[in-house]
Amino acid sequence: MQIALVDNRSHWETVYATKRVDAVSWYQPSARRSLELIQRVAPDRDAPIIDVGGGASVLVDDLVRAGYRDVTVLDIAENALDAARERLGDAGASVRWMAADARTATLPAAHFEVWHDRAVFHFLIDAVDRAAYVAQLERALRPGGFAIIATFAEDGPTSCSGLAVVRYSVEELRVAFGDAFELVASERESHETPSGARQSFIYCTFRLRASGR
Ligand SMILES: C[S@@+](CC[C@H](N)C(=O)[O-])C[C@H]1O[C@@H](n2cnc3c(N)ncnc32)[C@H](O)[C@@H]1O
């Protein structure tokens, strides 16, 4: 288990050390869709929000610009967080940066109003890893809080960054998150990569049932 975690970290750190952050296939100049979905479920600018596997995404810039005051960005690759932190400069002074694995990070219990993940969960190809991720999510979200999860759709790519992925339909993602979560919304997106290719994504918004399972 430990060896797999380290290997995963070094894979991603190598990616961010060798590629420009705006040249990776998942790059978006604006995280508009994620921001809109977050604003829909958490209009309160004091709501605690975590972007899990946020990497060097500009979502944190968009959140700060929209006035959110309690933002955490977690990623296994510290150099990706460094790039985002440097880009934000003083504007990011209130952001918490966590270099950690989403499955094992020490996160406050029943705390976050929104857990956002774009293009991270689909890399968990083993059921044990998916279970660890979902358990962490259930622990860290406050009851009634929201998880916004974006993965490759069933007609999306079969791999990314040289790693195999699991592709999901909305129903398959709902089943993967289990009965503790209620699916409240879903939509599709055709993401255009920096090289002009198209990738099908689904975005699902789940609500952690107040009563648990
Ligand atoms: C495809 S990128 C997506 C980055 C960002 N969410 C975005 O939309 O631009 C996947 C990200 O997940 C991070 N990652 C991969 N496995 C992780 C894990 N187990 N825990 C935390 N972060 C992870 C990688 O370092 C990378 O930044």
PDB file of C-alpha atoms and ligand atoms in Angstrom:
ATOM      1  CA  MET A   1       0.000   0.000   0.000  1.00  0.00           C
ATOM      2  CA  GLN A   2       2.723   2.483   1.019  1.00  0.00           C
ATOM      3  CA  ILE A   3       4.766   1.751  -2.117  1.00  0.00           C
ATOM      4  CA  ALA A   4       1.732   2.349  -4.332  1.00  0.00           C
ATOM      5  CA  LEU A   5       1.086   5.709  -2.666  1.00  0.00           C
ATOM      6  CA  VAL A   6       4.689   6.854  -3.186  1.00  0.00           C
ATOM      7  CA  ASP A   7       4.663   5.681  -6.817  1.00  0.00           C
ATOM      8  CA  ASN A   8       1.461   7.577  -7.453  1.00  0.00           C
ATOM      9  CA  ARG A   9       2.947  10.725  -5.949  1.00  0.00           C
ATOM     10  CA  SER A  10       6.138  10.524  -7.953  1.00  0.00           C
ATOM     11  CA  HIS A  11       4.162   9.944 -11.156  1.00  0.00           C
ATOM     12  CA  TRP A  12       2.208  13.165 -10.668  1.00  0.00           C
ATOM     13  CA  GLU A  13       5.174  15.193  -9.431  1.00  0.00           C
ATOM     14  CA  THR A  14       7.063  14.167 -12.567  1.00  0.00           C
ATOM     15  CA  VAL A  15       4.130  15.248 -14.730  1.00  0.00           C
ATOM     16  CA  TYR A  16       4.067  18.700 -13.148  1.00  0.00           C
ATOM     17  CA  ALA A  17       7.875  18.991 -13.218  1.00  0.00           C
ATOM     18  CA  THR A  18       8.085  18.214 -16.924  1.00  0.00           C
ATOM     19  CA  LYS A  19       4.973  19.796 -18.460  1.00  0.00           C
ATOM     20  CA  ARG A  20       3.620  23.315 -18.500  1.00  0.00           C
ATOM     21  CA  VAL A  21       0.461  23.504 -16.390  1.00  0.00           C
ATOM     22  CA  ASP A  22      -1.430  24.922 -19.376  1.00  0.00           C
ATOM     23  CA  ALA A  23      -0.270  22.100 -21.661  1.00  0.00           C
ATOM     24  CA  VAL A  24      -1.654  19.093 -19.738  1.00  0.00           C
ATOM     25  CA  SER A  25      -4.728  17.501 -21.324  1.00  0.00           C
ATOM     26  CA  TRP A  26      -6.986  18.419 -18.378  1.00  0.00           C
ATOM     27  CA  TYR A  27      -6.078  22.129 -18.484  1.00  0.00           C
ATOM     28  CA  GLN A  28      -8.957  24.600 -18.524  1.00  0.00           C
ATOM     29  CA  PRO A  29      -8.379  28.361 -18.820  1.00  0.00           C
ATOM     30  CA  SER A  30     -11.491  28.812 -16.658  1.00  0.00           C
ATOM     31  CA  ALA A  31     -13.243  26.394 -14.291  1.00  0.00           C
ATOM     32  CA  ARG A  32     -16.574  28.068 -14.997  1.00  0.00           C
ATOM     33  CA  ARG A  33     -18.729  24.934 -14.853  1.00  0.00           C
ATOM     34  CA  SER A  34     -17.280  23.820 -11.510  1.00  0.00           C
ATOM     35  CA  LEU A  35     -17.658  27.323 -10.092  1.00  0.00           C
ATOM     36  CA  GLU A  36     -21.297  27.489 -11.194  1.00  0.00           C
ATOM     37  CA  LEU A  37     -22.068  24.093  -9.665  1.00  0.00           C
ATOM     38  CA  ILE A  38     -20.394  25.109  -6.391  1.00  0.00           C
ATOM     39  CA  GLN A  39     -22.236  28.438  -6.284  1.00  0.00           C
ATOM     40  CA  ARG A  40     -25.524  26.625  -6.862  1.00  0.00           C
ATOM     41  CA  VAL A  41     -25.166  24.420  -3.753  1.00  0.00           C
ATOM     42  CA  ALA A  42     -23.081  26.758  -1.555  1.00  0.00           C
ATOM     43  CA  PRO A  43     -23.966  30.417  -2.083  1.00  0.00           C
ATOM     44  CA  ASP A  44     -22.591  31.322   1.383  1.00  0.00           C
ATOM     45  CA  ARG A  45     -19.038  32.681   0.851  1.00  0.00           C
ATOM     46  CA  ASP A  46     -17.999  31.293   4.273  1.00  0.00           C
ATOM     47  CA  ALA A  47     -18.857  27.701   3.266  1.00  0.00           C
ATOM     48  CA  PRO A  48     -15.793  25.442   3.654  1.00  0.00           C
ATOM     49  CA  ILE A  49     -14.858  24.109   0.210  1.00  0.00           C
ATOM     50  CA  ILE A  50     -12.178  21.579  -0.704  1.00  0.00           C
ATOM     51  CA  ASP A  51     -10.876  20.950  -4.218  1.00  0.00           C
ATOM     52  CA  VAL A  52      -9.531  17.399  -4.045  1.00  0.00           C
ATOM     53  CA  GLY A  53      -6.785  16.623  -6.533  1.00  0.00           C
ATOM     54  CA  GLY A  54      -6.995  20.270  -7.514  1.00  0.00           C
ATOM     55  CA  GLY A  55      -3.446  20.250  -8.904  1.00  0.00           C
ATOM     56  CA  ALA A  56      -2.666  23.555 -10.587  1.00  0.00           C
ATOM     57  CA  SER A  57      -6.308  24.106 -11.608  1.00  0.00           C
ATOM     58  CA  VAL A  58      -7.593  27.673 -11.829  1.00  0.00           C
ATOM     59  CA  LEU A  59     -10.708  26.708  -9.850  1.00  0.00           C
ATOM     60  CA  VAL A  60      -9.092  28.111  -6.714  1.00  0.00           C
ATOM     61  CA  ASP A  61      -8.531  31.441  -8.503  1.00  0.00           C
ATOM     62  CA  ASP A  62     -12.176  31.470  -9.584  1.00  0.00           C
ATOM     63  CA  LEU A  63     -13.380  30.652  -6.050  1.00  0.00           C
ATOM     64  CA  VAL A  64     -11.250  33.357  -4.444  1.00  0.00           C
ATOM     65  CA  ARG A  65     -12.361  35.866  -7.067  1.00  0.00           C
ATOM     66  CA  ALA A  66     -16.000  34.923  -6.370  1.00  0.00           C
ATOM     67  CA  GLY A  67     -15.430  35.798  -2.706  1.00  0.00           C
ATOM     68  CA  TYR A  68     -15.108  32.360  -1.089  1.00  0.00           C
ATOM     69  CA  ARG A  69     -13.097  32.747   2.100  1.00  0.00           C
ATOM     70  CA  ASP A  70     -12.630  29.127   3.269  1.00  0.00           C
ATOM     71  CA  VAL A  71     -10.972  27.208   0.439  1.00  0.00           C
ATOM     72  CA  THR A  72      -8.684  24.175   0.724  1.00  0.00           C
ATOM     73  CA  VAL A  73      -6.801  22.689  -2.212  1.00  0.00           C
ATOM     74  CA  LEU A  74      -5.479  19.161  -1.705  1.00  0.00           C
ATOM     75  CA  ASP A  75      -3.213  17.336  -4.126  1.00  0.00           C
ATOM     76  CA  ILE A  76      -0.762  14.473  -3.978  1.00  0.00           C
ATOM     77  CA  ALA A  77       1.762  16.519  -6.015  1.00  0.00           C
ATOM     78  CA  GLU A  78       3.202  19.359  -3.960  1.00  0.00           C
ATOM     79  CA  ASN A  79       4.761  21.005  -7.019  1.00  0.00           C
ATOM     80  CA  ALA A  80       1.300  21.382  -8.583  1.00  0.00           C
ATOM     81  CA  LEU A  81       0.127  23.225  -5.471  1.00  0.00           C
ATOM     82  CA  ASP A  82       3.272  25.386  -5.577  1.00  0.00           C
ATOM     83  CA  ALA A  83       2.403  26.451  -9.133  1.00  0.00           C
ATOM     84  CA  ALA A  84      -1.134  27.446  -8.112  1.00  0.00           C
ATOM     85  CA  ARG A  85       0.090  29.200  -4.974  1.00  0.00           C
ATOM     86  CA  GLU A  86       2.650  31.228  -6.927  1.00  0.00           C
ATOM     87  CA  ARG A  87       0.120  32.126  -9.591  1.00  0.00           C
ATOM     88  CA  LEU A  88      -2.359  33.419  -6.992  1.00  0.00           C
ATOM     89  CA  GLY A  89       0.195  35.390  -5.008  1.00  0.00           C
ATOM     90  CA  ASP A  90      -1.349  37.601  -2.320  1.00  0.00           C
ATOM     91  CA  ALA A  91      -4.861  36.818  -3.558  1.00  0.00           C
ATOM     92  CA  GLY A  92      -4.361  33.272  -2.271  1.00  0.00           C
ATOM     93  CA  ALA A  93      -3.281  34.226   1.236  1.00  0.00           C
ATOM     94  CA  SER A  94      -6.363  32.661   2.835  1.00  0.00           C
ATOM     95  CA  VAL A  95      -6.183  29.390   0.860  1.00  0.00           C
ATOM     96  CA  ARG A  96      -5.107  26.205   2.695  1.00  0.00           C
ATOM     97  CA  TRP A  97      -2.805  24.018   0.604  1.00  0.00           C
ATOM     98  CA  MET A  98      -2.514  20.334   1.511  1.00  0.00           C
ATOM     99  CA  ALA A  99       0.023  18.036  -0.121  1.00  0.00           C
ATOM    100  CA  ALA A 100      -1.593  14.684   0.649  1.00  0.00           C
ATOM    101  CA  ASP A 101      -3.302  11.630  -0.773  1.00  0.00           C
ATOM    102  CA  ALA A 102      -7.079  12.020  -0.924  1.00  0.00           C
ATOM    103  CA  ARG A 103      -7.540   8.493   0.442  1.00  0.00           C
ATOM    104  CA  THR A 104      -5.411   8.956   3.551  1.00  0.00           C
ATOM    105  CA  ALA A 105      -5.197  12.705   4.257  1.00  0.00           C
ATOM    106  CA  THR A 106      -6.015  13.868   7.771  1.00  0.00           C
ATOM    107  CA  LEU A 107      -9.076  16.029   7.247  1.00  0.00           C
ATOM    108  CA  PRO A 108     -11.440  17.542   9.813  1.00  0.00           C
ATOM    109  CA  ALA A 109     -14.532  15.411  10.376  1.00  0.00           C
ATOM    110  CA  ALA A 110     -17.995  16.552   9.227  1.00  0.00           C
ATOM    111  CA  HIS A 111     -16.492  19.845   8.102  1.00  0.00           C
ATOM    112  CA  PHE A 112     -16.730  20.629   4.397  1.00  0.00           C
ATOM    113  CA  GLU A 113     -19.838  21.994   2.739  1.00  0.00           C
ATOM    114  CA  VAL A 114     -18.503  21.133  -0.720  1.00  0.00           C
ATOM    115  CA  TRP A 115     -16.008  18.488  -1.882  1.00  0.00           C
ATOM    116  CA  HIS A 116     -15.040  19.082  -5.518  1.00  0.00           C
ATOM    117  CA  ASP A 117     -13.125  16.558  -7.614  1.00  0.00           C
ATOM    118  CA  ARG A 118     -12.512  16.967 -11.324  1.00  0.00           C
ATOM    119  CA  ALA A 119     -10.647  14.105 -12.970  1.00  0.00           C
ATOM    120  CA  VAL A 120      -9.243  12.374  -9.870  1.00  0.00           C
ATOM    121  CA  PHE A 121     -11.728   9.685  -8.774  1.00  0.00           C
ATOM    122  CA  HIS A 122     -11.628   8.058 -12.219  1.00  0.00           C
ATOM    123  CA  PHE A 123      -7.956   7.110 -11.646  1.00  0.00           C
ATOM    124  CA  LEU A 124      -8.991   4.810  -8.786  1.00  0.00           C
ATOM    125  CA  ILE A 125      -9.208   1.563 -10.686  1.00  0.00           C
ATOM    126  CA  ASP A 126      -9.120  -0.708  -7.601  1.00  0.00           C
ATOM    127  CA  ALA A 127     -12.240  -1.193  -5.501  1.00  0.00           C
ATOM    128  CA  VAL A 128     -10.183  -0.897  -2.291  1.00  0.00           C
ATOM    129  CA  ASP A 129      -8.973   2.566  -3.304  1.00  0.00           C
ATOM    130  CA  ARG A 130     -12.462   3.691  -4.273  1.00  0.00           C
ATOM    131  CA  ALA A 131     -13.797   2.496  -0.911  1.00  0.00           C
ATOM    132  CA  ALA A 132     -11.049   4.410   0.938  1.00  0.00           C
ATOM    133  CA  TYR A 133     -11.859   7.555  -1.071  1.00  0.00           C
ATOM    134  CA  VAL A 134     -15.617   7.341  -0.454  1.00  0.00           C
ATOM    135  CA  ALA A 135     -15.056   6.656   3.274  1.00  0.00           C
ATOM    136  CA  GLN A 136     -12.835   9.738   3.479  1.00  0.00           C
ATOM    137  CA  LEU A 137     -15.468  11.818   1.666  1.00  0.00           C
ATOM    138  CA  GLU A 138     -18.227  10.599   4.010  1.00  0.00           C
ATOM    139  CA  ARG A 139     -16.074  11.512   7.025  1.00  0.00           C
ATOM    140  CA  ALA A 140     -15.005  14.946   5.821  1.00  0.00           C
ATOM    141  CA  LEU A 141     -18.316  16.274   4.459  1.00  0.00           C
ATOM    142  CA  ARG A 142     -20.792  17.736   6.872  1.00  0.00           C
ATOM    143  CA  PRO A 143     -24.141  15.893   6.831  1.00  0.00           C
ATOM    144  CA  GLY A 144     -26.198  17.500   4.079  1.00  0.00           C
ATOM    145  CA  GLY A 145     -23.015  18.700   2.327  1.00  0.00           C
ATOM    146  CA  PHE A 146     -22.300  18.235  -1.372  1.00  0.00           C
ATOM    147  CA  ALA A 147     -19.796  16.310  -3.468  1.00  0.00           C
ATOM    148  CA  ILE A 148     -19.291  17.531  -7.033  1.00  0.00           C
ATOM    149  CA  ILE A 149     -17.508  14.795  -8.938  1.00  0.00           C
ATOM    150  CA  ALA A 150     -16.385  15.071 -12.568  1.00  0.00           C
ATOM    151  CA  THR A 151     -15.096  11.939 -14.295  1.00  0.00           C
ATOM    152  CA  PHE A 152     -14.620  10.725 -17.834  1.00  0.00           C
ATOM    153  CA  ALA A 153     -17.997   9.644 -19.224  1.00  0.00           C
ATOM    154  CA  GLU A 154     -18.661   6.187 -20.644  1.00  0.00           C
ATOM    155  CA  ASP A 155     -17.576   7.495 -24.068  1.00  0.00           C
ATOM    156  CA  GLY A 156     -14.539   9.327 -22.641  1.00  0.00           C
ATOM    157  CA  PRO A 157     -10.859   8.366 -22.877  1.00  0.00           C
ATOM    158  CA  THR A 158      -9.699   5.017 -21.483  1.00  0.00           C
ATOM    159  CA  SER A 159      -6.507   6.512 -20.052  1.00  0.00           C
ATOM    160  CA  CYS A 160      -5.038   9.853 -19.031  1.00  0.00           C
ATOM    161  CA  SER A 161      -1.467  10.859 -18.303  1.00  0.00           C
ATOM    162  CA  GLY A 162      -0.391   7.297 -19.122  1.00  0.00           C
ATOM    163  CA  LEU A 163      -2.653   5.833 -16.420  1.00  0.00           C
ATOM    164  CA  ALA A 164      -5.727   3.648 -16.870  1.00  0.00           C
ATOM    165  CA  VAL A 165      -9.035   5.139 -15.758  1.00  0.00           C
ATOM    166  CA  VAL A 166     -12.562   3.941 -15.055  1.00  0.00           C
ATOM    167  CA  ARG A 167     -15.200   5.604 -17.241  1.00  0.00           C
ATOM    168  CA  TYR A 168     -18.629   6.196 -15.745  1.00  0.00           C
ATOM    169  CA  SER A 169     -22.215   6.723 -16.736  1.00  0.00           C
ATOM    170  CA  VAL A 170     -24.194   8.845 -14.269  1.00  0.00           C
ATOM    171  CA  GLU A 171     -25.853   5.694 -12.904  1.00  0.00           C
ATOM    172  CA  GLU A 172     -22.494   3.911 -12.500  1.00  0.00           C
ATOM    173  CA  LEU A 173     -21.072   6.880 -10.589  1.00  0.00           C
ATOM    174  CA  ARG A 174     -24.177   6.979  -8.381  1.00  0.00           C
ATOM    175  CA  VAL A 175     -23.664   3.305  -7.541  1.00  0.00           C
ATOM    176  CA  ALA A 176     -19.939   3.903  -6.892  1.00  0.00           C
ATOM    177  CA  PHE A 177     -20.755   6.511  -4.232  1.00  0.00           C
ATOM    178  CA  GLY A 178     -23.340   4.346  -2.529  1.00  0.00           C
ATOM    179  CA  ASP A 179     -26.499   4.825  -0.528  1.00  0.00           C
ATOM    180  CA  ALA A 180     -25.101   7.474   1.809  1.00  0.00           C
ATOM    181  CA  PHE A 181     -25.308   9.898  -1.132  1.00  0.00           C
ATOM    182  CA  GLU A 182     -28.288  11.221  -3.027  1.00  0.00           C
ATOM    183  CA  LEU A 183     -27.691  12.228  -6.649  1.00  0.00           C
ATOM    184  CA  VAL A 184     -29.129  15.718  -7.023  1.00  0.00           C
ATOM    185  CA  ALA A 185     -27.915  16.791 -10.486  1.00  0.00           C
ATOM    186  CA  SER A 186     -25.799  15.657 -13.396  1.00  0.00           C
ATOM    187  CA  GLU A 187     -24.595  17.085 -16.670  1.00  0.00           C
ATOM    188  CA  ARG A 188     -22.216  16.260 -19.484  1.00  0.00           C
ATOM    189  CA  GLU A 189     -19.317  18.269 -20.830  1.00  0.00           C
ATOM    190  CA  SER A 190     -17.165  17.993 -23.914  1.00  0.00           C
ATOM    191  CA  HIS A 191     -13.751  19.192 -22.721  1.00  0.00           C
ATOM    192  CA  GLU A 192     -11.381  20.546 -25.352  1.00  0.00           C
ATOM    193  CA  THR A 193      -7.764  19.699 -24.528  1.00  0.00           C
ATOM    194  CA  PRO A 194      -4.930  22.140 -25.328  1.00  0.00           C
ATOM    195  CA  SER A 195      -4.154  20.026 -28.419  1.00  0.00           C
ATOM    196  CA  GLY A 196      -7.754  20.345 -29.649  1.00  0.00           C
ATOM    197  CA  ALA A 197      -8.986  16.816 -28.800  1.00  0.00           C
ATOM    198  CA  ARG A 198     -12.407  16.317 -27.257  1.00  0.00           C
ATOM    199  CA  GLN A 199     -13.023  14.381 -24.017  1.00  0.00           C
ATOM    200  CA  SER A 200     -16.471  13.508 -22.648  1.00  0.00           C
ATOM    201  CA  PHE A 201     -16.962  14.215 -18.960  1.00  0.00           C
ATOM    202  CA  ILE A 202     -19.882  13.830 -16.589  1.00  0.00           C
ATOM    203  CA  TYR A 203     -20.362  16.148 -13.620  1.00  0.00           C
ATOM    204  CA  CYS A 204     -22.480  14.715 -10.810  1.00  0.00           C
ATOM    205  CA  THR A 205     -23.608  16.580  -7.709  1.00  0.00           C
ATOM    206  CA  PHE A 206     -24.276  14.334  -4.715  1.00  0.00           C
ATOM    207  CA  ARG A 207     -25.670  15.247  -1.306  1.00  0.00           C
ATOM    208  CA  LEU A 208     -24.562  13.377   1.806  1.00  0.00           C
ATOM    209  CA  ARG A 209     -27.780  12.252   3.438  1.00  0.00           C
ATOM    210  CA  ALA A 210     -28.164  13.896   6.819  1.00  0.00           C
ATOM    211  CA  SER A 211     -29.055  10.542   8.340  1.00  0.00           C
ATOM    212  CA  GLY A 212     -26.029   8.730   6.890  1.00  0.00           C
ATOM    213  CA  ARG A 213     -26.595   5.299   5.342  1.00  0.00           C
TER     214      ARG A 213
HETATM  215  C1  LIG B   1      -6.074  14.944 -14.250  1.00  0.00           C
HETATM  216  S1  LIG B   1      -5.447  15.905 -12.961  1.00  0.00           S
HETATM  217  C2  LIG B   1      -6.819  17.000 -12.589  1.00  0.00           C
HETATM  218  C3  LIG B   1      -6.376  18.225 -11.846  1.00  0.00           C
HETATM  219  C4  LIG B   1      -7.510  19.209 -11.514  1.00  0.00           C
HETATM  220  N1  LIG B   1      -8.536  18.580 -10.723  1.00  0.00           N
HETATM  221  C5  LIG B   1      -8.089  19.829 -12.748  1.00  0.00           C
HETATM  222  O1  LIG B   1      -9.258  19.597 -13.054  1.00  0.00           O
HETATM  223  O2  LIG B   1      -7.356  20.583 -13.432  1.00  0.00           O
HETATM  224  C6  LIG B   1      -5.463  14.787 -11.590  1.00  0.00           C
HETATM  225  C7  LIG B   1      -4.907  15.395 -10.326  1.00  0.00           C
HETATM  226  O3  LIG B   1      -5.126  14.508  -9.238  1.00  0.00           O
HETATM  227  C8  LIG B   1      -3.970  14.453  -8.438  1.00  0.00           C
HETATM  228  N2  LIG B   1      -4.041  13.146  -7.761  1.00  0.00           N
HETATM  229  C9  LIG B   1      -3.924  11.929  -8.310  1.00  0.00           C
HETATM  230  N3  LIG B   1      -4.114  10.974  -7.395  1.00  0.00           N
HETATM  231  C10 LIG B   1      -4.365  11.614  -6.225  1.00  0.00           C
HETATM  232  C11 LIG B   1      -4.641  11.186  -4.916  1.00  0.00           C
HETATM  233  N4  LIG B   1      -4.719   9.873  -4.609  1.00  0.00           N
HETATM  234  N5  LIG B   1      -4.837  12.104  -3.949  1.00  0.00           N
HETATM  235  C12 LIG B   1      -4.759  13.447  -4.234  1.00  0.00           C
HETATM  236  N6  LIG B   1      -4.495  13.903  -5.469  1.00  0.00           N
HETATM  237  C13 LIG B   1      -4.310  13.005  -6.455  1.00  0.00           C
HETATM  238  C14 LIG B   1      -2.829  14.630  -9.407  1.00  0.00           C
HETATM  239  O4  LIG B   1      -1.643  15.093  -8.811  1.00  0.00           O
HETATM  240  C15 LIG B   1      -3.425  15.657 -10.382  1.00  0.00           C
HETATM  241  O5  LIG B   1      -3.163  16.974  -9.961  1.00  0.00           O
END
